[in-house]
PDB file of C-alpha atoms and ligand atoms in Angstrom:
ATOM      1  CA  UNK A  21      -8.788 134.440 122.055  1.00  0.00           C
ATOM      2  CA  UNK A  22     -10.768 135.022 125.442  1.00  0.00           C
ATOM      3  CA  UNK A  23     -14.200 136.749 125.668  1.00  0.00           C
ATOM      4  CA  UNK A  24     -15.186 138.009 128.753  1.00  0.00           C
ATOM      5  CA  UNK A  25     -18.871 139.589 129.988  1.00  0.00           C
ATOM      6  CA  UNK A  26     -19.125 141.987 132.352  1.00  0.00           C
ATOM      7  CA  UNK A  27     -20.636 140.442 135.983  1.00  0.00           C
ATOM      8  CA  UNK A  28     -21.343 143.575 137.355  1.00  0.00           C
ATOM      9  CA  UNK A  29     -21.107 147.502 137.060  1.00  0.00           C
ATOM     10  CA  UNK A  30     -19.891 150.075 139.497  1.00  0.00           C
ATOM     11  CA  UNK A  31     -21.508 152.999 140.337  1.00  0.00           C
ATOM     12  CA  UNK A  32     -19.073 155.564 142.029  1.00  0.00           C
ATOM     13  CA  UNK A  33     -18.683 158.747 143.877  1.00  0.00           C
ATOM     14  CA  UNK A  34     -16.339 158.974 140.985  1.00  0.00           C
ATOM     15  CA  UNK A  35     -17.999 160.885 137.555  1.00  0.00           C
ATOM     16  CA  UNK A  36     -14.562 161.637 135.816  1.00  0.00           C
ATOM     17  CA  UNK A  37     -10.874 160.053 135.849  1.00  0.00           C
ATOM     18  CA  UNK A  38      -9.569 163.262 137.482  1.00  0.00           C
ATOM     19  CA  UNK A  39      -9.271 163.187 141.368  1.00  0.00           C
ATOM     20  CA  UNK A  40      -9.634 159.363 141.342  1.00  0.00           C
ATOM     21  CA  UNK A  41      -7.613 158.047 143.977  1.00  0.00           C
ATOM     22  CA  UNK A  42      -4.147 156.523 142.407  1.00  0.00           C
ATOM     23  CA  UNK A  43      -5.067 153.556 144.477  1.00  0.00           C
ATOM     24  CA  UNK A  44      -7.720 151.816 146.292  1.00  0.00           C
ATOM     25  CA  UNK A  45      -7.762 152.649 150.342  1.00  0.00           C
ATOM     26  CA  UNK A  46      -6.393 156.016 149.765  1.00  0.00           C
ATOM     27  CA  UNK A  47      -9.590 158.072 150.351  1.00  0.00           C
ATOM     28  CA  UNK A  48     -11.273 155.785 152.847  1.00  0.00           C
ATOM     29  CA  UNK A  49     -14.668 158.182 152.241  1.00  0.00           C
ATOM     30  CA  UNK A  50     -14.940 157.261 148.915  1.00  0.00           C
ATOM     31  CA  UNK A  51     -17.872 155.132 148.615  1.00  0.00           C
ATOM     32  CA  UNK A  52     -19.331 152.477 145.114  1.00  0.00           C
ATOM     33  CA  UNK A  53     -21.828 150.048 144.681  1.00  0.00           C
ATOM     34  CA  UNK A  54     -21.454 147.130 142.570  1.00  0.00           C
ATOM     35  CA  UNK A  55     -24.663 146.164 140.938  1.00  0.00           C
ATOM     36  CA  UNK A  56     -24.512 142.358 139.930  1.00  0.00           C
ATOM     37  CA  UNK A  57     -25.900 142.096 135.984  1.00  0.00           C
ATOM     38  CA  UNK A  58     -27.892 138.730 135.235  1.00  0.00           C
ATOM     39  CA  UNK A  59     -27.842 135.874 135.004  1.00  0.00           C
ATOM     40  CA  UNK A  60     -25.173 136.355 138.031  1.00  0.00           C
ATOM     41  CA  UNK A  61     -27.708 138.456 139.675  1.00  0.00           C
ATOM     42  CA  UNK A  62     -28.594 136.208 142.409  1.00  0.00           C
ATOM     43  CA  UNK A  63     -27.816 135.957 145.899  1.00  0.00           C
ATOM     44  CA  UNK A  64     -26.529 132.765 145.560  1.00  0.00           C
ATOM     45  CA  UNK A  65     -23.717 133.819 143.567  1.00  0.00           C
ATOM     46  CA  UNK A  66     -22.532 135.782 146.709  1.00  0.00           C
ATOM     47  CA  UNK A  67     -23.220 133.527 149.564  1.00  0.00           C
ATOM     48  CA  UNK A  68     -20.320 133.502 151.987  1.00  0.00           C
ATOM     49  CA  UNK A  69     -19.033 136.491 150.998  1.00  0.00           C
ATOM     50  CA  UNK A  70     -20.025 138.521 153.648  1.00  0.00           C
ATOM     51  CA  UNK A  71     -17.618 136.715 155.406  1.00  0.00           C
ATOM     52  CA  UNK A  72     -14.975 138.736 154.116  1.00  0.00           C
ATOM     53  CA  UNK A  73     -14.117 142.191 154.919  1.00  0.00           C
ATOM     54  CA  UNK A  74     -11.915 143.141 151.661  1.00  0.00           C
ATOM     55  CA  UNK A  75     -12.336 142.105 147.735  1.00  0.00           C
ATOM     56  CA  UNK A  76     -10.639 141.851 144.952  1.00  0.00           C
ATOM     57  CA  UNK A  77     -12.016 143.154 141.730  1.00  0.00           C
ATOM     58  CA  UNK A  78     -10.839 142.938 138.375  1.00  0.00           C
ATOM     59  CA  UNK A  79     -12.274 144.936 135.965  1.00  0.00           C
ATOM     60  CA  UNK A  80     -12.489 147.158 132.472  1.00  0.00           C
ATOM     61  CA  UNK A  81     -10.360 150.282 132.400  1.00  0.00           C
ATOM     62  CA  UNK A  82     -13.639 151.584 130.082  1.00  0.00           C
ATOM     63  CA  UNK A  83     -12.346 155.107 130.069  1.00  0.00           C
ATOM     64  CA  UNK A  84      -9.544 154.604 128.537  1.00  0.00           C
ATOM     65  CA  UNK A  85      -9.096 154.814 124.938  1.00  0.00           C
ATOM     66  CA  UNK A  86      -8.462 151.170 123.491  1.00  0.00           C
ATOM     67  CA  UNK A  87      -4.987 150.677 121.732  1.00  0.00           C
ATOM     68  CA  UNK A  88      -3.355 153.055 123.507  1.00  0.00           C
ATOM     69  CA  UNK A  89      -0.161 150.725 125.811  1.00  0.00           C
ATOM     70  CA  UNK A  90       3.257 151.827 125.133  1.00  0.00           C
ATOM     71  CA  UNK A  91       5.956 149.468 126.531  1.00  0.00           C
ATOM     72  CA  UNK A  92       6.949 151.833 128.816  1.00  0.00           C
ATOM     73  CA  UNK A  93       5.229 154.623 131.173  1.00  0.00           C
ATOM     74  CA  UNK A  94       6.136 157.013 133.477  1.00  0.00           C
ATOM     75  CA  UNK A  95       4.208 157.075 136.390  1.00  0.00           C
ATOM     76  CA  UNK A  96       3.221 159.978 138.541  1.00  0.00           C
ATOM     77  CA  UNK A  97       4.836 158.288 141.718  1.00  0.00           C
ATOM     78  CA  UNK A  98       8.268 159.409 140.029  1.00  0.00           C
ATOM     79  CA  UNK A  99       7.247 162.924 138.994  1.00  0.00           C
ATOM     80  CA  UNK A 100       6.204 162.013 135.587  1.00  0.00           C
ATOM     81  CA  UNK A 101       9.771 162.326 133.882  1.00  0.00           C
ATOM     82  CA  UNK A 102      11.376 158.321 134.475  1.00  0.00           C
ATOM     83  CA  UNK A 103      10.088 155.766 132.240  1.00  0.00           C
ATOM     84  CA  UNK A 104       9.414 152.245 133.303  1.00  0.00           C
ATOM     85  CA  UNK A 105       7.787 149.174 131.777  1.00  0.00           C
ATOM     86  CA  UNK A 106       4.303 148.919 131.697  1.00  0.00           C
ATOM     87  CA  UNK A 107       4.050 145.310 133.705  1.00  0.00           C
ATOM     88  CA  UNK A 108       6.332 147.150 136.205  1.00  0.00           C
ATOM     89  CA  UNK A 109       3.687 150.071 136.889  1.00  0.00           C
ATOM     90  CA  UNK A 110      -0.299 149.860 137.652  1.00  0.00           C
ATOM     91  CA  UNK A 111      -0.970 152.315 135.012  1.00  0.00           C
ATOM     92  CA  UNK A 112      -4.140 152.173 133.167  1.00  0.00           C
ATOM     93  CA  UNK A 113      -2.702 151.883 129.271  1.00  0.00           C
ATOM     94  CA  UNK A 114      -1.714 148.085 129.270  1.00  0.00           C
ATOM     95  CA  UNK A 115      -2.251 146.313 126.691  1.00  0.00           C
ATOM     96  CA  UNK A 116      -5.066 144.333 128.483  1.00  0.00           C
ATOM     97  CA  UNK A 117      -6.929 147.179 130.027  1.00  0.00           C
ATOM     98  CA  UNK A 118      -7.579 145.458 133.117  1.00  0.00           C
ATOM     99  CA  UNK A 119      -7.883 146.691 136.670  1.00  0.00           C
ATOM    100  CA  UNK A 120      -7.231 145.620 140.063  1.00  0.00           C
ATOM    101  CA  UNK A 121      -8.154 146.912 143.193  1.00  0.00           C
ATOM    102  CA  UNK A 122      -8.766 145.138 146.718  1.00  0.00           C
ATOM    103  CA  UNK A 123     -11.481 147.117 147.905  1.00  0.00           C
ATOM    104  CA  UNK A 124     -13.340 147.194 151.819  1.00  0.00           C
ATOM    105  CA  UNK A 125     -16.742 145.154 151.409  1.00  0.00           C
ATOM    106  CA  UNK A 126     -19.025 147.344 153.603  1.00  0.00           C
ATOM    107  CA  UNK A 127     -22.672 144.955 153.488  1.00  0.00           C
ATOM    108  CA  UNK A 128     -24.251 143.080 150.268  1.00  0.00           C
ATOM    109  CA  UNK A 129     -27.851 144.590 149.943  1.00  0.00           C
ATOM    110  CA  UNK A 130     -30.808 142.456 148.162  1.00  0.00           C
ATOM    111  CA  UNK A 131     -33.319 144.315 147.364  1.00  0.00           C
ATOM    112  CA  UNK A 132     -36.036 142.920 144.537  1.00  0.00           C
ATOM    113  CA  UNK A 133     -34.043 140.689 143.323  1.00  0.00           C
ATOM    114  CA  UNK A 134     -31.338 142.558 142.812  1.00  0.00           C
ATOM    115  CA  UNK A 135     -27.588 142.464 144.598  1.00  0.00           C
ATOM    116  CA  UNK A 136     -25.827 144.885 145.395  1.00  0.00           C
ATOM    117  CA  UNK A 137     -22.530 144.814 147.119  1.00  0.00           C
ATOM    118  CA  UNK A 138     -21.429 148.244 149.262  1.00  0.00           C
ATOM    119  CA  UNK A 139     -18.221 148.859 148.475  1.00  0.00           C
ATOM    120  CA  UNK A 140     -15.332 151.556 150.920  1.00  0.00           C
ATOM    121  CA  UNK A 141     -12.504 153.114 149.573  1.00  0.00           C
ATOM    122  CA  UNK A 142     -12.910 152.683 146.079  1.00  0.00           C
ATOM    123  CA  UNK A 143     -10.620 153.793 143.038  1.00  0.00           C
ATOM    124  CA  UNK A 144     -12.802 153.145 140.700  1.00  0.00           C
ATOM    125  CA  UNK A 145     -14.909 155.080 137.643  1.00  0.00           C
ATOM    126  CA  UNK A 146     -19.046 155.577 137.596  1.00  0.00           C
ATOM    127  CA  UNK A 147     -19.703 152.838 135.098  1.00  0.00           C
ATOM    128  CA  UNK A 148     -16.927 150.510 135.469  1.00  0.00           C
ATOM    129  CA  UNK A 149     -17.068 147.052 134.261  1.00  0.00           C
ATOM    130  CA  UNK A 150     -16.526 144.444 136.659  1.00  0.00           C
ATOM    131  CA  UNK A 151     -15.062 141.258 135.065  1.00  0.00           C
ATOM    132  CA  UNK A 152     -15.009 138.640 138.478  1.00  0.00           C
ATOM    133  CA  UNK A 153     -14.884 139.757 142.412  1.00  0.00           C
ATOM    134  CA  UNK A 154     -13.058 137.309 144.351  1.00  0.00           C
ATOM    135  CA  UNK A 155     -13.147 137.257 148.104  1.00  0.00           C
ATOM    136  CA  UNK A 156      -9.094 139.074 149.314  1.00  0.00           C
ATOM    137  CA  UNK A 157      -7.819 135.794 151.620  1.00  0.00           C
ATOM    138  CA  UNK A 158      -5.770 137.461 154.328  1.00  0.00           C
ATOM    139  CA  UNK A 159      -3.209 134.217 154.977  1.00  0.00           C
ATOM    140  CA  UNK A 160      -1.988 134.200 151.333  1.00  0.00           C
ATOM    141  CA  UNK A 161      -2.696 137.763 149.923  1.00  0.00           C
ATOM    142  CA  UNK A 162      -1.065 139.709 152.945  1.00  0.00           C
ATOM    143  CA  UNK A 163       2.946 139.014 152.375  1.00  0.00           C
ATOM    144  CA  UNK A 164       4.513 140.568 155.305  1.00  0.00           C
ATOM    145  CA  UNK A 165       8.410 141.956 154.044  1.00  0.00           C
ATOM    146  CA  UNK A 166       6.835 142.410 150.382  1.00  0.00           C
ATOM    147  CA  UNK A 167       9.479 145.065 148.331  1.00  0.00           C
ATOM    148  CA  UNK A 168       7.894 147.817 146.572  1.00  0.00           C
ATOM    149  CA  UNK A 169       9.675 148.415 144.045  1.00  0.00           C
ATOM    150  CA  UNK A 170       9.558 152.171 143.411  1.00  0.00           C
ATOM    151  CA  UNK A 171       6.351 152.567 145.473  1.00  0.00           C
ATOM    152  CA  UNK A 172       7.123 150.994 148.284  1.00  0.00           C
ATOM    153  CA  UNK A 173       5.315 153.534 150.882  1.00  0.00           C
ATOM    154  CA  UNK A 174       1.827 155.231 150.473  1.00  0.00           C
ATOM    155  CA  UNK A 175       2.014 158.723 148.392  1.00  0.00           C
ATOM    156  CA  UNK A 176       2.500 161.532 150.664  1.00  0.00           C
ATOM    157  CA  UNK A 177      -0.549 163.537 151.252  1.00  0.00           C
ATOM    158  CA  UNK A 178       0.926 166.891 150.731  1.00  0.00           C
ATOM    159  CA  UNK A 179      -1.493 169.596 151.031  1.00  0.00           C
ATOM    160  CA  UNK A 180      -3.859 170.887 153.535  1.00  0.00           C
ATOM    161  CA  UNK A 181      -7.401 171.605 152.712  1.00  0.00           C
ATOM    162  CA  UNK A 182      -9.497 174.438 153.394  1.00  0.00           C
ATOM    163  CA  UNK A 183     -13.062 174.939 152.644  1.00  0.00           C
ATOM    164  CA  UNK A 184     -14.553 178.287 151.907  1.00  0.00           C
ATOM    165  CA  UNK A 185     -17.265 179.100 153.948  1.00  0.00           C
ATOM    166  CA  UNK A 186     -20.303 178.506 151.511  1.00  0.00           C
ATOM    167  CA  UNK A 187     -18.508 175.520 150.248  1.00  0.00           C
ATOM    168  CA  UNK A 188     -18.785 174.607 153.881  1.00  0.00           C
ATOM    169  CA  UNK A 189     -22.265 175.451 154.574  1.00  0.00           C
ATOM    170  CA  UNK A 190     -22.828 173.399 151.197  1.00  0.00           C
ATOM    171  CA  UNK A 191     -21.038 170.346 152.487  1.00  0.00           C
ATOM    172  CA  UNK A 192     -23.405 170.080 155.561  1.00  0.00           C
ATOM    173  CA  UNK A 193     -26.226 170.343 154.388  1.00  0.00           C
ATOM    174  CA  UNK A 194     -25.323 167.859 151.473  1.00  0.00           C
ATOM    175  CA  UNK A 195     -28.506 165.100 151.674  1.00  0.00           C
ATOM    176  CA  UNK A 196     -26.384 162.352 149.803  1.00  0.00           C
ATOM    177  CA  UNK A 197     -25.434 160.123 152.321  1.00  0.00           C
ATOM    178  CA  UNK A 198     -21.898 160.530 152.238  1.00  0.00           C
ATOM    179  CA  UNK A 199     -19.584 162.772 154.842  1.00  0.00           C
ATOM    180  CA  UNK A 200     -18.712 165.077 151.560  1.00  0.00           C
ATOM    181  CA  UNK A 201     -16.620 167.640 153.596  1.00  0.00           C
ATOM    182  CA  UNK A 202     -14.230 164.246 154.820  1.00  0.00           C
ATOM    183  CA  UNK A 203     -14.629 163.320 151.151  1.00  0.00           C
ATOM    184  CA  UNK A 204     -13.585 166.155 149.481  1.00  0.00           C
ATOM    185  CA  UNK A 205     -10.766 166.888 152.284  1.00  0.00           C
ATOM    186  CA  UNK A 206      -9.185 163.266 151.535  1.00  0.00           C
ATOM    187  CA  UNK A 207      -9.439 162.895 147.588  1.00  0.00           C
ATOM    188  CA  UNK A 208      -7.626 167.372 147.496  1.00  0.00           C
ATOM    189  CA  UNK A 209      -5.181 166.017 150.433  1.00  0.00           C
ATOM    190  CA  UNK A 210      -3.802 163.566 147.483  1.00  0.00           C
ATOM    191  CA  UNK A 211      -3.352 166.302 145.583  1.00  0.00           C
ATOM    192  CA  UNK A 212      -4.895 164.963 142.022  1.00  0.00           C
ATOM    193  CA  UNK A 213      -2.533 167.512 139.625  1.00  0.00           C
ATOM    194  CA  UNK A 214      -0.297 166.051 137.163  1.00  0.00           C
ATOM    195  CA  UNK A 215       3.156 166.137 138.386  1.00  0.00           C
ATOM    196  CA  UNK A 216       4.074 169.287 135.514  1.00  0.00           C
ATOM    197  CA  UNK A 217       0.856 171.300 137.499  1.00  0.00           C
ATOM    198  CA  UNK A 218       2.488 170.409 141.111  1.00  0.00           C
ATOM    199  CA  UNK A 219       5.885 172.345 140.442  1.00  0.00           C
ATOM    200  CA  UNK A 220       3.999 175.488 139.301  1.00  0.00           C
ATOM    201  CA  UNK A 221       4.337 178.204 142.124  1.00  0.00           C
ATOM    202  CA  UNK A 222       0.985 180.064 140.699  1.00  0.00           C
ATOM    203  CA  UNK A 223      -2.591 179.592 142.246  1.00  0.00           C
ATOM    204  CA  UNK A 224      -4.101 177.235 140.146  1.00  0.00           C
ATOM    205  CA  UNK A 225      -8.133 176.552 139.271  1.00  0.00           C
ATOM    206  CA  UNK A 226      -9.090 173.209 139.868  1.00  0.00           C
ATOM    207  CA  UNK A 227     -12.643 170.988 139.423  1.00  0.00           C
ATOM    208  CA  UNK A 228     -13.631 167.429 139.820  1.00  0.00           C
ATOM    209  CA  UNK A 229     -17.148 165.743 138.970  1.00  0.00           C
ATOM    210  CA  UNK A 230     -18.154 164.092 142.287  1.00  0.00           C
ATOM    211  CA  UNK A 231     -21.849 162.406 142.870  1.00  0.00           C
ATOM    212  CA  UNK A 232     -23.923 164.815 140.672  1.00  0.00           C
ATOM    213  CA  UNK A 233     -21.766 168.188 142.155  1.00  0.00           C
ATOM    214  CA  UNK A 234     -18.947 170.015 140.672  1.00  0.00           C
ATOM    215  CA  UNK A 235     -16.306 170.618 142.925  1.00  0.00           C
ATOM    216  CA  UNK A 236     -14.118 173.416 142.829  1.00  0.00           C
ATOM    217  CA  UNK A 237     -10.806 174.502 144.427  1.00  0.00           C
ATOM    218  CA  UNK A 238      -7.693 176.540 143.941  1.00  0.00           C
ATOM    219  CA  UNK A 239      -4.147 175.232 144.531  1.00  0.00           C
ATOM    220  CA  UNK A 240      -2.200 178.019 146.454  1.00  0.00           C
ATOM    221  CA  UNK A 241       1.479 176.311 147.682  1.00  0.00           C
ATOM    222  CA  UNK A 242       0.865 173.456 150.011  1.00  0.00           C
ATOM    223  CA  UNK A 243      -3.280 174.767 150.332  1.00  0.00           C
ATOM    224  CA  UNK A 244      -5.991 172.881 148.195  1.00  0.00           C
ATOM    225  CA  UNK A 245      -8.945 176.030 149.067  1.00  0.00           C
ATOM    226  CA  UNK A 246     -12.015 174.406 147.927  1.00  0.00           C
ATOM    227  CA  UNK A 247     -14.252 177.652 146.588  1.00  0.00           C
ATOM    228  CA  UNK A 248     -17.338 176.597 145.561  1.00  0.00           C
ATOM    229  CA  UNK A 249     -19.479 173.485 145.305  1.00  0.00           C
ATOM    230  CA  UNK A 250     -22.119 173.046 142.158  1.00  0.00           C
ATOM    231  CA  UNK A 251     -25.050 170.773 141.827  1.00  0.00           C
ATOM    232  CA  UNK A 252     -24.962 169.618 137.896  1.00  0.00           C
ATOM    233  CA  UNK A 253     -27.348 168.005 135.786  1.00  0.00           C
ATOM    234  CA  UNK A 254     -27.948 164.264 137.199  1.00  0.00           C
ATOM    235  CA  UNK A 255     -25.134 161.871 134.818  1.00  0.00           C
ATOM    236  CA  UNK A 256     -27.294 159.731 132.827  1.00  0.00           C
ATOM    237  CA  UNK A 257     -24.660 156.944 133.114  1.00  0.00           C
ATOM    238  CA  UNK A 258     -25.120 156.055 136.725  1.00  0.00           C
ATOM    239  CA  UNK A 259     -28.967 154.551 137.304  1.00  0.00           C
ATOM    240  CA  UNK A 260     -28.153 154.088 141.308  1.00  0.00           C
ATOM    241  CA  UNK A 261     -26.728 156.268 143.744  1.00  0.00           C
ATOM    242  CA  UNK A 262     -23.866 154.418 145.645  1.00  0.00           C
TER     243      UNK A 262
HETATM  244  N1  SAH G 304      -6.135 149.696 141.479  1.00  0.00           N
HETATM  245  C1  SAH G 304      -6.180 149.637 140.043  1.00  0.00           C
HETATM  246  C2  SAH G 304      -6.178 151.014 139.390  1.00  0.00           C
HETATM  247  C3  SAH G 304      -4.899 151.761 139.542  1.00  0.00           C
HETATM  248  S1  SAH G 304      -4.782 153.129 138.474  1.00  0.00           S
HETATM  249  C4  SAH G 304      -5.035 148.791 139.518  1.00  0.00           C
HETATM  250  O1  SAH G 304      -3.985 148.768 140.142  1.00  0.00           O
HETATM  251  O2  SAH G 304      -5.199 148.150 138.481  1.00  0.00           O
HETATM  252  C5  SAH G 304      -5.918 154.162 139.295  1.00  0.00           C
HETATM  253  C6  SAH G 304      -6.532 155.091 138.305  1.00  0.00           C
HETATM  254  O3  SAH G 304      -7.411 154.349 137.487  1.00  0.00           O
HETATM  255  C7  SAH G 304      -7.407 156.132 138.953  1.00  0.00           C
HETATM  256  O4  SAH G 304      -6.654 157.269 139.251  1.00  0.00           O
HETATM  257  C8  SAH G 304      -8.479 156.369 137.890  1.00  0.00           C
HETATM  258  O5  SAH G 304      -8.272 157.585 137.230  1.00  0.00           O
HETATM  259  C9  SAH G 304      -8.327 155.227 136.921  1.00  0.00           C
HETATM  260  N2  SAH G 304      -9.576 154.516 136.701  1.00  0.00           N
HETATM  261  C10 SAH G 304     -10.382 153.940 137.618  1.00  0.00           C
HETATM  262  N3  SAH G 304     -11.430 153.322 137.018  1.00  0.00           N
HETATM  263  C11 SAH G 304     -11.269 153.523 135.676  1.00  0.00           C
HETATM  264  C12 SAH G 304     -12.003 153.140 134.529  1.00  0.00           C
HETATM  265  N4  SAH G 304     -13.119 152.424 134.622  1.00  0.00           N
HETATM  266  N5  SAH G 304     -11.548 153.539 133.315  1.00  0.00           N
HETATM  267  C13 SAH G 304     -10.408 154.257 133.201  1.00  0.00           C
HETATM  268  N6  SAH G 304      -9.663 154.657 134.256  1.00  0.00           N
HETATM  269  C14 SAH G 304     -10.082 154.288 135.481  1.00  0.00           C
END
């Protein structure tokens, strides 16, 4: 058997699994660090990779309950009703729970010792484990012609998003240093429901953890109407803000 330590842990825009991005690049806003843990913790561990503009991380699906694959899965892409076999989808109950996302590499910050890499575009959870980073090599990694399969374009972003007016206010006058209004209007033009919650023609209550805010909309047809905005209780999880 393998044993593997952690090199480094994410901290994300991301607080809960719902309203993650289904995959990486999706919601360009969405911003992570990736703090490296020692003894990797050194800037020589990284040097050259700002060379790169795009990563690959593999990492620890840590919020998902362990033991949980089933041979087969049915992923959201096909409404949720066809199954397929796990090692044909990306979905998060494999046997190994191991992610992989090519992610945007914004600037590696070292700051007392410590490195921290600045990461765009992210589907990733606050507290993620990250297993190894390895720099994405455009000549071999970009395969021009590639099928895929039953996901072979990006999901359509179906719904428009509308903010009301306090949630607006709230938005720009936000101090993180994110643009929250393009954040939230990217991650709610995804539309995050379950495929079951899509097909429903009633309004439907919505709310996603994001930074240390509760966001909350309502689904009405093809509008995602974002009605209020919350500051919660800091997570105690997350030590920096990305
Ligand atoms: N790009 C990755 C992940 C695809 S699945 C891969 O292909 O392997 C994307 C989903 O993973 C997101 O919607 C999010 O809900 C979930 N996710 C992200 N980080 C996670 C984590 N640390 N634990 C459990 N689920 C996670």
């Amino acid at each position: 058997m393998f044993q593997f330590a952690p090199i480094g842990v994410v901290h994300s825009c991301f607080r809960e699994k719902f309203g993650i991005p289904r995959q990486p690049g999706l919601v360009s806003a969405a911003r992570a660090t990736l703090e490296l843990l020692p003894p990797y913790n050194q800037p020589a561990a990284v040097r050259g990779l700002e060379g790169f503009s795009h990563l690959w991380l593999l990492f620890v699906f840590h919020g998902v309950p362990a033991g949980r694959w089933r041979a087969t899965v049915r992923p959201p892409r096909l409404g949720g009703n066809r199954r397929l076999g796990v090692f044909a989808t990306r979905s998060t109950f494999r046997p190994n729970p191991i992610g992989l996302s090519a992610v945007k590499l914004d600037h590696i910050a070292v700051r007392q010792g410590q490195v921290v890499l600045h990461l765009v575009g992210v589907d990733l959870l606050d507290g993620t484990p990250v297993l190894d980073i390895k720099p994405y090599l455009p000549y071999a990694d970009r395969i021009v012609g590639a099928a895929g399969g039953f996901a072979s374009e990006a999901p359509e972003t179906g719904l428009v998003v509308e903010f009301d007016p306090v949630a607006s206010e709230f938005c720009a006058a936000w101090p993180g240093d994110a643009d929250l209004r393009e954040l939230i209007s990217q991650i709610l033009r995804q539309d995050p429901r379950p495929a079951y919650e899509r097909a429903s023609p009633l309004p439907q209550l919505h709310g996603m953890k994001l930074y240390d805010l509760d966001v909350r909309w309502e689904t009405r047809g093809r509008v995602a109407y974002v009605t209020e905005i919350l500051e919660r209780e800091p997570d105690k999880v997350s030590l920096a803000k990305p």
